[in-house]
CSV table of C-alpha atoms (C1' of nucleotides) in Angstrom, one decimal:
chain,number,residue,atom,x,y,z
A,701,MET,CA,19.3,25.6,-41.6
A,702,ASP,CA,20.9,21.7,-41.9
A,703,ARG,CA,24.0,23.0,-40.9
A,704,LEU,CA,26.6,19.6,-41.5
A,705,ASP,CA,28.8,19.8,-38.3
A,706,LEU,CA,26.0,18.5,-36.5
A,707,LEU,CA,25.4,15.0,-36.1
A,708,PRO,CA,22.6,12.5,-36.8
A,709,ILE,CA,21.2,10.3,-33.7
A,710,GLY,CA,23.2,7.3,-35.1
A,711,GLU,CA,26.4,8.7,-34.5
A,712,VAL,CA,26.1,10.0,-31.6
A,713,ALA,CA,25.0,6.3,-30.7
A,714,ARG,CA,28.3,5.3,-32.4
A,715,ARG,CA,30.5,7.6,-31.5
A,716,SER,CA,29.6,7.4,-27.2
A,717,GLY,CA,28.7,3.6,-27.7
A,718,VAL,CA,25.2,3.5,-26.3
A,719,SER,CA,21.8,2.6,-28.3
A,720,VAL,CA,20.2,5.2,-30.4
A,721,PRO,CA,17.1,4.7,-28.2
A,722,THR,CA,19.5,5.3,-25.1
A,723,VAL,CA,20.0,8.8,-27.3
A,724,ARG,CA,16.1,9.8,-27.4
A,725,PHE,CA,16.3,8.3,-23.8
A,726,TYR,CA,18.5,10.5,-22.5
A,727,GLU,CA,17.2,13.8,-24.2
A,728,GLU,CA,13.4,13.1,-22.7
A,729,ARG,CA,15.4,12.9,-19.5
A,730,GLY,CA,16.7,16.6,-20.5
A,731,LEU,CA,20.4,14.5,-20.2
A,732,ILE,CA,21.6,16.0,-23.7
A,733,THR,CA,19.4,18.7,-25.7
A,734,SER,CA,18.7,18.5,-30.2
A,735,VAL,CA,17.7,21.0,-32.5
A,736,ARG,CA,15.8,19.5,-35.4
A,737,THR,CA,16.5,19.3,-39.5
A,738,THR,CA,13.8,20.9,-41.5
A,739,GLY,CA,12.5,16.7,-41.8
A,740,ASN,CA,12.6,16.2,-37.8
A,741,GLN,CA,15.1,14.8,-37.8
A,742,ARG,CA,17.4,15.5,-34.7
A,743,ARG,CA,20.4,16.8,-34.7
A,744,PHE,CA,22.9,17.0,-31.6
A,745,GLU,CA,26.0,19.2,-32.1
A,746,ARG,CA,29.6,17.0,-30.6
A,747,HIS,CA,29.9,18.1,-27.1
A,748,VAL,CA,26.8,16.1,-26.4
A,749,LEU,CA,28.8,13.1,-26.9
A,750,ARG,CA,31.0,14.7,-24.1
A,751,ARG,CA,27.7,15.3,-21.7
A,752,ILE,CA,26.9,11.4,-22.3
A,753,ALA,CA,30.4,10.1,-21.5
A,754,VAL,CA,30.4,11.8,-18.1
A,755,VAL,CA,26.4,10.1,-17.9
A,756,ARG,CA,28.3,6.9,-18.1
A,757,ALA,CA,31.1,7.0,-16.3
A,758,GLY,CA,28.5,8.3,-13.1
A,759,GLN,CA,26.3,5.5,-13.4
A,760,ARG,CA,30.2,3.7,-13.2
A,761,PHE,CA,29.8,5.5,-9.4
A,762,GLY,CA,26.5,4.4,-8.5
A,763,MET,CA,25.0,7.6,-9.4
A,764,GLY,CA,20.9,7.9,-11.0
A,765,LEU,CA,20.5,9.3,-14.0
A,766,ALA,CA,18.2,12.4,-12.1
A,767,GLU,CA,21.7,13.3,-10.2
A,768,ILE,CA,24.2,13.2,-13.4
A,769,GLY,CA,20.9,15.4,-14.4
A,770,GLU,CA,22.0,17.8,-12.0
A,771,ALA,CA,25.8,17.6,-12.5
A,772,LEU,CA,25.4,18.2,-16.2
A,773,ALA,CA,23.2,21.3,-15.5
A,774,THR,CA,25.8,22.9,-13.4
A,775,LEU,CA,27.8,22.7,-17.5
A,776,PRO,CA,26.5,25.2,-20.1
A,777,ALA,CA,24.1,23.3,-22.3
A,778,ASP,CA,24.6,25.8,-25.4
A,779,HIS,CA,28.3,26.1,-25.5
A,780,PRO,CA,31.5,23.8,-25.4
A,781,PRO,CA,31.6,23.4,-21.6
A,782,THR,CA,35.1,24.8,-20.7
A,783,LYS,CA,38.3,23.7,-18.5
A,784,ARG,CA,37.0,25.6,-15.6
A,785,ASP,CA,33.3,24.1,-15.9
A,786,TRP,CA,34.9,20.6,-16.0
A,787,VAL,CA,37.0,21.4,-13.6
A,788,ARG,CA,34.4,22.2,-10.6
A,789,MET,CA,32.3,19.8,-11.6
A,790,SER,CA,34.1,16.8,-10.9
A,791,SER,CA,36.3,18.1,-8.5
A,792,ARG,CA,32.8,17.6,-6.8
A,793,TRP,CA,32.3,13.7,-8.1
A,794,HIS,CA,35.7,13.0,-6.7
A,795,ALA,CA,34.7,13.9,-3.2
A,796,LEU,CA,32.1,12.3,-3.6
A,797,LEU,CA,33.3,9.1,-5.1
A,798,THR,CA,36.0,9.2,-2.1
A,799,ALA,CA,33.4,9.0,0.2
A,800,ARG,CA,31.7,6.5,-0.6
A,801,ILE,CA,34.8,4.2,-1.6
A,802,GLU,CA,34.9,5.5,2.3
A,803,ALA,CA,31.8,3.8,3.1
A,804,MET,CA,32.8,0.9,1.3
A,805,GLU,CA,35.7,0.2,3.1
A,806,ARG,CA,34.3,0.4,6.5
A,807,VAL,CA,31.7,-1.9,6.2
A,808,ARG,CA,34.4,-4.7,4.6
A,809,ASP,CA,36.4,-3.9,7.3
A,810,GLY,CA,33.6,-4.1,9.6
A,811,LEU,CA,32.7,-7.4,8.0
A,812,SER,CA,36.1,-8.8,9.0
A,813,SER,CA,35.7,-8.2,12.6
A,814,CYS,CA,32.4,-9.1,12.7
A,815,ILE,CA,33.3,-12.1,11.7
A,816,GLY,CA,36.5,-12.9,13.8
A,817,CYS,CA,33.8,-11.8,16.9
A,818,GLY,CA,30.8,-14.2,15.6
A,819,CYS,CA,28.6,-11.6,15.9
A,820,LEU,CA,26.2,-11.2,13.1
A,821,SER,CA,23.8,-11.1,14.2
A,822,LEU,CA,23.4,-8.8,16.5
A,823,ARG,CA,22.3,-5.7,17.0
A,824,SER,CA,25.8,-3.8,17.4
A,825,CYS,CA,27.3,-5.7,14.6
A,826,PRO,CA,28.9,-3.1,12.5
A,827,VAL,CA,27.6,-4.8,9.4
A,828,TYR,CA,24.2,-5.6,10.5
A,829,ASN,CA,24.2,-1.7,11.7
A,830,HIS,CA,25.5,0.4,9.9
A,831,ASP,CA,22.3,2.5,9.2
A,832,ASP,CA,19.8,2.2,10.8
A,833,GLU,CA,17.5,4.0,9.2
A,834,LEU,CA,15.4,1.2,7.4
A,835,ALA,CA,13.6,1.1,4.1
A,836,ALA,CA,11.5,5.0,4.3
A,837,GLU,CA,12.0,4.8,1.0
A,838,GLY,CA,9.1,4.5,-0.8
A,839,PRO,CA,8.8,1.4,-4.1
A,840,GLY,CA,11.3,0.6,-6.3
A,841,PRO,CA,14.5,-1.2,-6.5
A,842,ARG,CA,17.0,-0.2,-3.6
A,843,ARG,CA,19.7,0.7,-5.5
A,844,TRP,CA,23.9,1.3,-3.8
A,845,PRO,CA,24.2,3.1,-1.9
A,846,PRO,CA,21.1,4.1,-0.4
A,847,ALA,CA,22.4,7.7,-0.5
A,848,ALA,CA,25.1,9.9,0.3
A,849,ARG,CA,24.6,10.3,3.8
A,850,ASP,CA,27.7,9.1,5.5
A,851,ALA,CA,31.3,10.8,4.9
B,782,MET,CA,4.4,-29.3,17.2
B,783,ASP,CA,4.2,-26.1,17.3
B,784,ARG,CA,7.6,-24.9,19.0
B,785,LEU,CA,7.9,-21.4,21.5
B,786,ASP,CA,11.2,-20.6,20.2
B,787,LEU,CA,9.8,-19.8,16.7
B,788,LEU,CA,9.4,-16.5,15.6
B,789,PRO,CA,6.5,-15.4,14.4
B,790,ILE,CA,7.0,-13.3,10.7
B,791,GLY,CA,6.3,-9.8,12.4
B,792,GLU,CA,8.7,-10.3,15.5
B,793,VAL,CA,11.7,-11.6,12.0
B,794,ALA,CA,10.6,-8.0,10.7
B,795,ARG,CA,10.6,-6.3,13.9
B,796,ARG,CA,14.0,-7.6,15.1
B,797,SER,CA,15.9,-7.7,10.9
B,798,GLY,CA,14.7,-4.2,10.5
B,799,VAL,CA,13.7,-5.3,6.6
B,800,SER,CA,9.2,-5.2,6.5
B,801,VAL,CA,6.8,-8.2,7.2
B,802,PRO,CA,6.6,-8.4,3.0
B,803,THR,CA,10.1,-7.6,2.4
B,804,VAL,CA,10.4,-11.3,4.6
B,805,ARG,CA,7.9,-12.8,3.2
B,806,PHE,CA,9.9,-12.2,0.2
B,807,TYR,CA,12.7,-13.5,1.0
B,808,GLU,CA,11.6,-16.5,1.2
B,809,GLU,CA,9.3,-16.4,-1.4
B,810,ARG,CA,13.4,-15.9,-3.2
B,811,GLY,CA,14.7,-18.7,-1.2
B,812,LEU,CA,17.0,-16.8,0.6
B,813,ILE,CA,15.4,-17.6,4.1
B,814,THR,CA,13.2,-21.1,5.2
B,815,SER,CA,10.1,-21.5,7.5
B,816,VAL,CA,7.9,-24.0,8.7
B,817,ARG,CA,4.0,-23.6,9.6
B,818,THR,CA,1.9,-23.5,12.2
B,819,THR,CA,-0.9,-26.4,12.4
B,820,GLY,CA,-3.0,-22.8,11.5
B,821,ASN,CA,-0.7,-21.7,8.7
B,822,GLN,CA,1.2,-19.7,9.5
B,823,ARG,CA,4.8,-19.0,9.7
B,824,ARG,CA,7.5,-19.7,12.3
B,825,PHE,CA,11.2,-18.8,11.3
B,826,GLU,CA,14.4,-20.4,13.4
B,827,ARG,CA,16.4,-17.5,15.4
B,828,HIS,CA,18.9,-18.1,12.4
B,829,VAL,CA,17.0,-16.2,9.9
B,830,LEU,CA,18.0,-13.3,11.2
B,831,ARG,CA,21.5,-13.8,10.8
B,832,ARG,CA,20.6,-14.8,7.3
B,833,ILE,CA,18.5,-11.7,7.1
B,834,ALA,CA,21.6,-9.9,8.1
B,835,VAL,CA,23.6,-11.0,5.0
B,836,VAL,CA,21.9,-10.3,2.6
B,837,ARG,CA,21.2,-6.2,3.9
B,838,ALA,CA,25.0,-6.5,4.2
B,839,GLY,CA,24.8,-7.7,0.0
B,840,GLN,CA,23.2,-5.3,-0.6
B,841,ARG,CA,25.5,-2.7,0.1
B,842,PHE,CA,27.8,-4.2,-1.2
B,843,GLY,CA,26.0,-4.4,-5.0
B,844,MET,CA,25.1,-7.3,-5.4
B,845,GLY,CA,21.5,-8.4,-6.2
B,846,LEU,CA,19.8,-11.3,-4.8
B,847,ALA,CA,20.2,-14.0,-6.5
B,848,GLU,CA,24.3,-13.5,-6.3
B,849,ILE,CA,23.5,-12.9,-2.1
B,850,GLY,CA,21.5,-16.5,-2.5
B,851,GLU,CA,24.6,-18.1,-4.0
B,852,ALA,CA,26.2,-17.0,-1.1
B,853,LEU,CA,23.8,-18.0,1.7
B,854,ALA,CA,23.4,-21.6,-0.2
B,855,THR,CA,26.9,-22.6,0.4
B,856,LEU,CA,25.3,-21.9,4.5
B,857,PRO,CA,23.7,-25.1,6.2
B,858,ALA,CA,19.4,-23.8,5.7
B,859,ASP,CA,18.7,-26.6,8.5
B,860,HIS,CA,20.7,-25.8,11.5
B,861,PRO,CA,22.7,-22.5,12.5
B,862,PRO,CA,26.3,-22.2,10.4
B,863,THR,CA,29.0,-22.8,12.7
B,864,LYS,CA,32.0,-19.9,12.3
B,865,ARG,CA,34.4,-21.7,10.0
B,866,ASP,CA,31.2,-21.3,7.8
B,867,TRP,CA,31.0,-17.7,8.2
B,868,VAL,CA,34.9,-17.4,7.6
B,869,ARG,CA,35.0,-19.2,4.7
B,870,MET,CA,31.9,-17.2,3.0
B,871,SER,CA,32.2,-13.7,4.5
B,872,SER,CA,36.6,-13.9,3.1
B,873,ARG,CA,35.3,-14.2,0.1
B,874,TRP,CA,32.7,-11.2,0.1
B,875,HIS,CA,36.2,-9.7,1.2
B,876,ALA,CA,37.8,-10.1,-1.6
B,877,LEU,CA,35.2,-9.3,-4.1
B,878,LEU,CA,34.5,-6.3,-1.9
B,879,THR,CA,38.2,-5.0,-2.1
B,880,ALA,CA,37.6,-6.0,-6.3
B,881,ARG,CA,35.6,-3.4,-6.0
B,882,ILE,CA,36.9,-1.0,-4.4
B,883,GLU,CA,39.6,-0.8,-6.1
B,884,ALA,CA,38.1,-0.7,-9.3
B,885,MET,CA,35.7,2.6,-7.7
B,886,GLU,CA,39.6,3.8,-6.9
B,887,ARG,CA,40.4,3.9,-10.4
B,888,VAL,CA,37.9,5.4,-12.3
B,889,ARG,CA,38.1,8.1,-9.4
B,890,ASP,CA,41.5,8.3,-10.1
B,891,GLY,CA,41.1,8.2,-14.0
B,892,LEU,CA,38.3,11.2,-13.4
B,893,SER,CA,41.1,13.4,-12.2
B,894,SER,CA,43.7,12.6,-14.5
B,895,CYS,CA,41.6,12.8,-17.6
B,896,ILE,CA,40.0,16.4,-16.0
B,897,GLY,CA,43.9,17.8,-15.8
B,898,CYS,CA,44.2,16.1,-19.9
B,899,GLY,CA,40.8,18.0,-20.9
B,900,CYS,CA,39.8,14.8,-22.6
B,901,LEU,CA,36.7,13.6,-21.5
B,902,SER,CA,35.6,13.6,-24.9
B,903,LEU,CA,38.1,10.6,-26.3
B,904,ARG,CA,38.2,8.0,-26.9
B,905,SER,CA,41.4,7.2,-24.7
B,906,CYS,CA,39.7,8.6,-22.1
B,907,PRO,CA,39.7,6.3,-19.0
B,908,VAL,CA,36.8,7.7,-17.7
B,909,TYR,CA,34.8,7.7,-20.8
B,910,ASN,CA,36.6,4.2,-21.6
B,911,HIS,CA,37.4,1.9,-18.7
B,912,ASP,CA,35.1,-1.1,-19.8
B,913,ASP,CA,34.2,-1.6,-23.3
B,914,GLU,CA,31.7,-3.5,-23.5
B,915,LEU,CA,28.7,-1.6,-24.0
B,916,ALA,CA,24.9,-2.8,-23.6
B,917,ALA,CA,24.6,-6.2,-24.9
B,918,GLU,CA,23.4,-6.6,-20.9
B,919,GLY,CA,19.5,-6.9,-22.0
B,920,PRO,CA,16.5,-4.7,-20.4
B,921,GLY,CA,16.2,-3.9,-16.8
B,922,PRO,CA,17.8,-1.7,-14.4
B,923,ARG,CA,22.0,-1.2,-15.1
B,924,ARG,CA,23.4,-1.9,-11.7
B,925,TRP,CA,26.2,-0.8,-9.9
B,926,PRO,CA,29.0,-2.2,-10.9
B,927,PRO,CA,27.4,-3.7,-13.7
B,928,ALA,CA,29.6,-7.5,-13.2
B,929,ALA,CA,32.4,-8.4,-10.7
B,930,ARG,CA,34.6,-8.8,-13.9
B,931,ASP,CA,37.7,-7.0,-13.3
B,932,ALA,CA,40.3,-7.8,-10.4
C,592,DC,C1',11.7,6.7,-59.8
C,593,DT,C1',12.5,3.2,-56.9
C,594,DC,C1',15.1,1.4,-52.9
C,595,DA,C1',17.6,1.0,-49.0
C,596,DT,C1',18.6,3.0,-44.8
C,597,DA,C1',18.5,5.5,-41.5
C,598,DC,C1',15.2,7.9,-38.8
C,599,DC,C1',10.6,9.4,-36.5
C,600,DT,C1',6.7,8.8,-32.6
C,601,DC,C1',4.5,5.8,-29.5
C,602,DA,C1',3.1,2.0,-26.9
C,603,DA,C1',3.9,-1.8,-24.6
C,604,DG,C1',8.1,-4.8,-22.0
C,605,DT,C1',12.0,-6.3,-18.9
C,606,DT,C1',14.5,-6.9,-14.7
C,607,DC,C1',15.0,-5.8,-9.7
C,608,DG,C1',13.4,-5.6,-5.1
C,609,DC,C1',10.0,-4.4,-3.0
C,610,DT,C1',5.2,-2.2,-1.5
C,611,DT,C1',0.3,-1.6,-1.0
C,612,DG,C1',-4.5,-3.1,-1.0
C,613,DA,C1',-8.5,-7.0,-1.8
C,614,DG,C1',-10.3,-10.1,0.7
C,615,DG,C1',-9.8,-13.6,4.1
C,616,DT,C1',-8.2,-16.2,9.0
C,617,DC,C1',-6.7,-17.2,13.1
C,618,DA,C1',-5.1,-16.3,17.9
C,619,DA,C1',-6.1,-14.1,22.7
C,620,DG,C1',-8.1,-11.0,25.6
C,621,DC,C1',-12.4,-9.5,27.6
D,732,DG,C1',-19.1,-14.4,21.9
D,733,DC,C1',-16.8,-10.4,20.3
D,734,DT,C1',-13.8,-7.8,19.1
D,735,DT,C1',-8.6,-7.0,17.6
D,736,DG,C1',-4.8,-7.6,15.7
D,737,DA,C1',-1.7,-10.7,13.3
D,738,DC,C1',-1.2,-13.4,10.0
D,739,DC,C1',-2.6,-15.8,5.3
D,740,DT,C1',-3.2,-15.4,-0.6
D,741,DC,C1',-3.2,-14.1,-4.6
D,742,DA,C1',-2.8,-9.7,-7.9
D,743,DA,C1',-1.2,-6.2,-9.2
D,744,DG,C1',2.0,-1.8,-8.8
D,745,DC,C1',6.1,1.1,-9.4
D,746,DG,C1',10.9,3.3,-10.3
D,747,DA,C1',14.4,2.5,-12.4
D,748,DA,C1',17.0,2.5,-17.0
D,749,DC,C1',16.5,1.1,-20.9
D,750,DT,C1',14.7,-2.1,-24.9
D,751,DT,C1',11.3,-3.3,-28.3
D,752,DG,C1',7.8,-3.5,-31.7
D,753,DA,C1',4.7,-1.7,-34.9
D,754,DG,C1',3.6,1.5,-38.2
D,755,DG,C1',5.2,5.6,-41.2
D,756,DT,C1',8.8,9.5,-42.5
D,757,DA,C1',13.3,11.3,-44.7
D,758,DT,C1',17.4,11.2,-47.2
D,759,DG,C1',20.3,9.3,-50.4
D,760,DA,C1',21.9,6.3,-54.0
D,761,DG,C1',21.6,4.0,-58.9
DNA sequence: CTCATACCTCAAGTTCGCTTGAGGTCAAGC
DNA sequence: GCTTGACCTCAAGCGAACTTGAGGTATGAG
């Protein structure tokens, strides 16, 4: 059964630029899948490289693995995705990214105007008071952005 | 000694919108300071509210507390900062934010062109391969952005 | 057959930015 | 004097995204 065109984990790691434990970790999180050899070793299809590339790209957009996983779930897991699959997924990401960029721009410009007026301590300040639903997110680190609520 | 114009921790928390433990935590990290009453309770000067506002703003820019702390260190800790102090600090942040926004735009636009060519798995892909210094950051969570290395 | 890698699993550690809890003090009103 | 609520300290926990380590198996070259 051990097909030759399947990649062992070290190859996947090398080619995708992540570490071997990270590849296992991504599999554990369901972001990628593998089959096993008769000797219980993982073998990956080539298109997991694309999936890992998507994961890394998503992380650069400030997404968590869970969120990325949802996006990946819209792609076929068994066969390599078609161009249509990519276009669909990535256009959503494009919109999302644009929204986040705009949010950052608002904060940045708020910063300037705020400095102009010297109001940083006031409740009406756009920097101080940009989104006022405080805390209420439970423990764990605060990520940027807290959520994609704006736009 | 217990001055009246100093704020107890609960007031600081309420007015700044963070929790009481968080205020203590920020003090522990040196982001803010306090004096103690005869009964060992914290009392804060009013301008810590501004400092906390700066912390929250910085977090929205994707900065870590350490980085924010460095910025705050350029402000006077003892007396309320002057407008000049703010301008100096915030103009640096403005530049930094602009750089990050531009980086995100590059990634976003790379995403589009990438989809156009269907190359997401290739090493030459601008999304896949945007900054290639991989891993090598030790344990802990990956932050966004990994660093402000670009621009 | 032996040896060096590359792989396996499972458990525990790391950083960040907090929260939660236990157990105790302080301040003010009744 | 008593109770209530805000405060104190210290310790431990959490979620994210991994890394590191211990101890063992597979696979392929010599």
